[in-house]
Amino acid sequence: MMAFQSGRMEDGLEAKVQLIWEQMCRDPPATGSWEEVIERDDIEQDRMSDSSSDGIVIATEHHEPSEPPDLSIWANEPYSDNELAIELVECAKDAENHLKLMDSKIQDLLTCTFPSWKKSESKYTHTAVSIIDRLPRSSLRLSRDLWATFDTKHSQYIIDTPHDNELSMLRTSTSTRSCWERYRVTTEIDSNSIRLALITAYLDQTSHRGVSQLADYANILSRILDSLTELEASHKVKGSHQLGLSPYQVARAFIWTVWQRSQLISLYYLFGTRLRREWNRESWYPKEPEKYEELKFSVHGSSLQTEVQTDQACQYMCRHPFELLRLSSSGTRDFRTLIARYSNQFGDRGARCYQQNSEWLHCESKTGFCSRCNTASPKNQSAHDMACHGSCRRIIWDEDSYRGVKGPRCIDISFTQPGNALKYRRASRKTLAVSHVWSHGQGGRPEEGFNECLHKRYATIARDHDCDSYWIDAACIPLDAGLRSEAIKTINPIFRESKVTLICDKDIMTVDVRGLSVQQCEILISILLLSDWNIRAWTLLEVVRGNRAVHLLCKNNVTVPLKSVLQILYEHRSLDLCAILIGSPHLLPLGSETDRVGIEEAGAMLSRRYASRPGDDIIIWSLLCGNDAACTKPEALWNNRLGGFVNTGFLVSSCKRVEGLRGLSWAPAKPCAEPIESGSKVADTSASGDWVYWPYSGVGTNTAKIAGADGTITQLQGNWFVYNVEASAASQFATSTKSCWGYASQLLSKGYRRVLFLRPILAVNYVMQWGHPFAASQHLDEGKQKQPVAICATRDNWAEIEIEEDYFQPYTGITEFAAEEWEWKGVYSSMPDHSFANINFECRWLKIV
């Protein structure tokens, strides 16, 4: 089948979408498509139980409805990734038909059927065409060395061959943009992307459990990309083909484009479901879930390097929030629209991150926190409202009024008169809660006061929203340690119960939203995502708790509901911005999930966000997890989860661990990775293999039990993917003490009896392939970073431990290492590459102390 060019809704594209729609509208077999999927899963499960070469163990639970759903989706594994890659390369050699042939080769990777009686309904095809039209015109460019032989002289590989004079200009152009963005493989739409658009149109923002198959499809494409790159390297044919154009690079650019578009459309669908928060009833037949279930969509990253997108950014853009987005948005790497809209607003402003000699510069993406996070002085809190001339007085608290209120306190706008002290009342469902950053000058403490014009601003906005009070930390959290602790414990209920949560950031306040347009919405969201407000830990907590009704404070003190902006974005604008927002769940409607965020997701969200006060990161982490009492020590945070479970994938990070307490050697002591605190550049550590591995939530990985007694944790129990390190191997591959082999060799020389390399076990929906190791997108760093392994060691000797009589098959198979108590020793890079080529990881049950 022929692929079609992205762009305007042309008759050719509409006809193609209609044809594919009619082909998809057919009834499933009498046995039901879910039975087929389950049968394939069972076969896959049997196959995986016979081998454990990659360290992935499958945990699958089947839910088979008693009758087929009205929509069936499934991803189909190719017979062989390598063989399919070879076939794609052969197709790429056919200049005239290369796109048609490659498109036909991958169509069977994704299958979907709609009920036959839907065939005549045109609304789905119209919506699908609209979705395709909103995709970026071309895929994101790969780094130059991955498409170096692309050349505009190959006219049959170029879309809409231009007139001779235009073609001549392209041939002599030194612009890489004119080349990549004119190739058919990077611009035209493949058949499976049309299928994904039709699925999205058909489901109309309703949750469907078949979405896991879309993640599987994306992961298959990711594997094929790896196979193509390996194939090219093994043949060493870069640029040597008789066409002068490498068929390997043509095939890779095609799959890369298909993979990117599969991500964008799938994440756009997820974005819609999180705005509407309804399930598709047929997909949950015969029993609907008790409450709305958030769809999980976890895909593996790609190790391919892309163009450096920040090269197109304005100087004003701080690279810290961009890096946060890059690490959070695991499903997409396309930030072109985001950067363009932000630069449209601030292109005339200079850098602001730090000063070198007399020149201001922006921070680097690979630096921990921007220096502004460390140097912005909270003492300089002199901001005024835009309508104020800067001469208003500071208004301080009425301490007796404050102490006279029991429970969460806020400013009473009825009794606080101009020129008088701030009066307080108990916060309620008619309170406006203000979320801001101190570095923008609105901070302070009630004893010191804050500018009266700001009080007038928030009092006016509160009245406009039918509120009788407002809360802002500068007026409601005193300096006194006892009162401060008391006030912090009320942050959760204040924001949770508030009528409006108002986001206040000086950059957002530059946007005029009167007569709100679609482009203004794009600019507003781009600024919000790249704002100082979005990189602070306290503001993250505030917006999660106040998620029910978030408003943005814009130019001239005009407020706009965030959900309205998101809805306009979903209905009218760029899919790539919607996809990026999936990585910022705190900005999307959360519903009942605001009551308690999982400790893993909370930790991942906090990992790149800054809390200026020492110890606040643990307090915020516990508050995010729903503990209003606010833990101040990490051991208290984890002891509150005694008897519960933790995603093992979350533990594989560079975060510092709890020290000196038996049973907690595995437990992160803070959500931030180590180099963040010192402000060191992440890239500076790569030469020695001392990589930084940022936490991710561990979605899709096996859970381990937090076990203990008498309110104290004694061990972490669970299955891991394990490799038993031999002393000879550790010595052979120990190129550096900071690599996994070097550290293992060091431990064995210091009296430890055994050392293990650990990787998490994955559930079936997130398995790339048996024999292919899992890689979180945060751990890939576009091919430069090596995959991590956790290291555990023991001084125990199983032969010296008494064997219990009723112990089943003691110390063999899955219980091989069950007798010992293992100490967590850290997370290290799997270097050198060839050292892991023939390693056999196996599932083993461990108790980590």
PDB file of N, CA and C in Angstrom, residues 30 85 113 289 302 341 347 378 391 421 423 433-434 458 470 521 579 588 610 617 625 687 729 753 773 808-809 814 848:
ATOM      1  N   ALA A  30     -15.236 -15.982  15.141  1.00  0.00           N
ATOM      2  CA  ALA A  30     -16.242 -16.354  16.148  1.00  0.00           C
ATOM      3  C   ALA A  30     -15.618 -16.573  17.508  1.00  0.00           C
ATOM      4  N   ALA A  85      14.728  -6.524   9.072  1.00  0.00           N
ATOM      5  CA  ALA A  85      15.638  -5.422   8.781  1.00  0.00           C
ATOM      6  C   ALA A  85      16.306  -5.615   7.423  1.00  0.00           C
ATOM      7  N   THR A 113      -9.276  -4.367  14.170  1.00  0.00           N
ATOM      8  CA  THR A 113     -10.563  -4.562  13.500  1.00  0.00           C
ATOM      9  C   THR A 113     -11.638  -3.750  14.202  1.00  0.00           C
ATOM     10  N   PRO A 289     -14.606  -1.584  35.439  1.00  0.00           N
ATOM     11  CA  PRO A 289     -13.781  -1.357  36.628  1.00  0.00           C
ATOM     12  C   PRO A 289     -14.556  -0.567  37.673  1.00  0.00           C
ATOM     13  N   SER A 302      14.873   5.005  22.398  1.00  0.00           N
ATOM     14  CA  SER A 302      15.747   4.647  21.280  1.00  0.00           C
ATOM     15  C   SER A 302      17.141   5.180  21.577  1.00  0.00           C
ATOM     16  N   ARG A 341       7.729  27.984  19.952  1.00  0.00           N
ATOM     17  CA  ARG A 341       6.744  28.864  20.589  1.00  0.00           C
ATOM     18  C   ARG A 341       7.372  29.668  21.727  1.00  0.00           C
ATOM     19  N   GLY A 347      12.388  35.608  22.247  1.00  0.00           N
ATOM     20  CA  GLY A 347      13.557  35.626  21.366  1.00  0.00           C
ATOM     21  C   GLY A 347      14.408  36.868  21.484  1.00  0.00           C
ATOM     22  N   PRO A 378      16.526  34.448  48.585  1.00  0.00           N
ATOM     23  CA  PRO A 378      15.163  34.630  49.070  1.00  0.00           C
ATOM     24  C   PRO A 378      14.980  35.934  49.834  1.00  0.00           C
ATOM     25  N   SER A 391       5.913  51.833  45.253  1.00  0.00           N
ATOM     26  CA  SER A 391       6.025  52.638  46.472  1.00  0.00           C
ATOM     27  C   SER A 391       5.071  52.190  47.576  1.00  0.00           C
ATOM     28  N   ALA A 421      -3.047  45.207  59.406  1.00  0.00           N
ATOM     29  CA  ALA A 421      -2.338  43.931  59.376  1.00  0.00           C
ATOM     30  C   ALA A 421      -3.212  42.839  58.757  1.00  0.00           C
ATOM     31  N   LYS A 423      -5.329  39.652  58.440  1.00  0.00           N
ATOM     32  CA  LYS A 423      -6.207  38.882  59.309  1.00  0.00           C
ATOM     33  C   LYS A 423      -6.377  37.468  58.737  1.00  0.00           C
ATOM     34  N   ALA A 433      -5.722  29.338  46.486  1.00  0.00           N
ATOM     35  CA  ALA A 433      -4.361  28.973  46.898  1.00  0.00           C
ATOM     36  C   ALA A 433      -3.376  29.391  45.815  1.00  0.00           C
ATOM     37  N   VAL A 434      -2.369  30.179  46.185  1.00  0.00           N
ATOM     38  CA  VAL A 434      -1.406  30.723  45.231  1.00  0.00           C
ATOM     39  C   VAL A 434      -0.130  29.877  45.250  1.00  0.00           C
ATOM     40  N   TYR A 458      -4.244  39.523  44.920  1.00  0.00           N
ATOM     41  CA  TYR A 458      -4.814  38.200  45.211  1.00  0.00           C
ATOM     42  C   TYR A 458      -6.191  38.287  45.859  1.00  0.00           C
ATOM     43  N   TYR A 470      -7.569  33.806  50.656  1.00  0.00           N
ATOM     44  CA  TYR A 470      -6.502  33.274  49.805  1.00  0.00           C
ATOM     45  C   TYR A 470      -5.346  32.814  50.678  1.00  0.00           C
ATOM     46  N   CYS A 521      -2.461  29.511  23.176  1.00  0.00           N
ATOM     47  CA  CYS A 521      -2.458  28.308  24.024  1.00  0.00           C
ATOM     48  C   CYS A 521      -1.146  27.553  23.888  1.00  0.00           C
ATOM     49  N   ALA A 579       1.845  15.235  23.346  1.00  0.00           N
ATOM     50  CA  ALA A 579       2.676  14.095  23.729  1.00  0.00           C
ATOM     51  C   ALA A 579       3.653  14.476  24.833  1.00  0.00           C
ATOM     52  N   LEU A 588      -2.053  17.573  34.217  1.00  0.00           N
ATOM     53  CA  LEU A 588      -3.255  16.991  33.636  1.00  0.00           C
ATOM     54  C   LEU A 588      -4.248  16.659  34.746  1.00  0.00           C
ATOM     55  N   TYR A 610      13.857  21.250  42.434  1.00  0.00           N
ATOM     56  CA  TYR A 610      14.723  21.774  43.485  1.00  0.00           C
ATOM     57  C   TYR A 610      13.931  22.255  44.695  1.00  0.00           C
ATOM     58  N   ASP A 617      13.182  18.182  50.666  1.00  0.00           N
ATOM     59  CA  ASP A 617      12.865  17.190  49.636  1.00  0.00           C
ATOM     60  C   ASP A 617      12.168  15.964  50.228  1.00  0.00           C
ATOM     61  N   CYS A 625       3.050  11.760  48.737  1.00  0.00           N
ATOM     62  CA  CYS A 625       2.549  10.388  48.895  1.00  0.00           C
ATOM     63  C   CYS A 625       1.307  10.321  49.783  1.00  0.00           C
ATOM     64  N   ALA A 687      33.554   9.597  31.226  1.00  0.00           N
ATOM     65  CA  ALA A 687      34.791   8.960  30.808  1.00  0.00           C
ATOM     66  C   ALA A 687      35.156   7.785  31.699  1.00  0.00           C
ATOM     67  N   ALA A 729      35.942 -13.165  35.959  1.00  0.00           N
ATOM     68  CA  ALA A 729      35.300 -12.240  35.021  1.00  0.00           C
ATOM     69  C   ALA A 729      35.425 -10.806  35.513  1.00  0.00           C
ATOM     70  N   ARG A 753      31.690 -12.672  49.998  1.00  0.00           N
ATOM     71  CA  ARG A 753      31.724 -14.023  49.424  1.00  0.00           C
ATOM     72  C   ARG A 753      31.174 -14.050  47.995  1.00  0.00           C
ATOM     73  N   PRO A 773      17.708  -6.726  26.437  1.00  0.00           N
ATOM     74  CA  PRO A 773      17.545  -6.140  27.775  1.00  0.00           C
ATOM     75  C   PRO A 773      16.705  -4.876  27.776  1.00  0.00           C
ATOM     76  N   PHE A 808      11.466 -25.791  50.194  1.00  0.00           N
ATOM     77  CA  PHE A 808      11.352 -26.473  48.903  1.00  0.00           C
ATOM     78  C   PHE A 808      12.599 -26.237  48.048  1.00  0.00           C
ATOM     79  N   GLN A 809      13.222 -27.304  47.623  1.00  0.00           N
ATOM     80  CA  GLN A 809      14.372 -27.256  46.727  1.00  0.00           C
ATOM     81  C   GLN A 809      15.370 -26.192  47.176  1.00  0.00           C
ATOM     82  N   ILE A 814      15.227 -20.791  41.511  1.00  0.00           N
ATOM     83  CA  ILE A 814      14.868 -19.428  41.895  1.00  0.00           C
ATOM     84  C   ILE A 814      15.294 -19.103  43.321  1.00  0.00           C
ATOM     85  N   ILE A 848      17.119  -8.389  50.506  1.00  0.00           N
ATOM     86  CA  ILE A 848      18.137  -7.345  50.542  1.00  0.00           C
ATOM     87  C   ILE A 848      17.985  -6.580  51.851  1.00  0.00           C
TER      88      ILE A 848
END
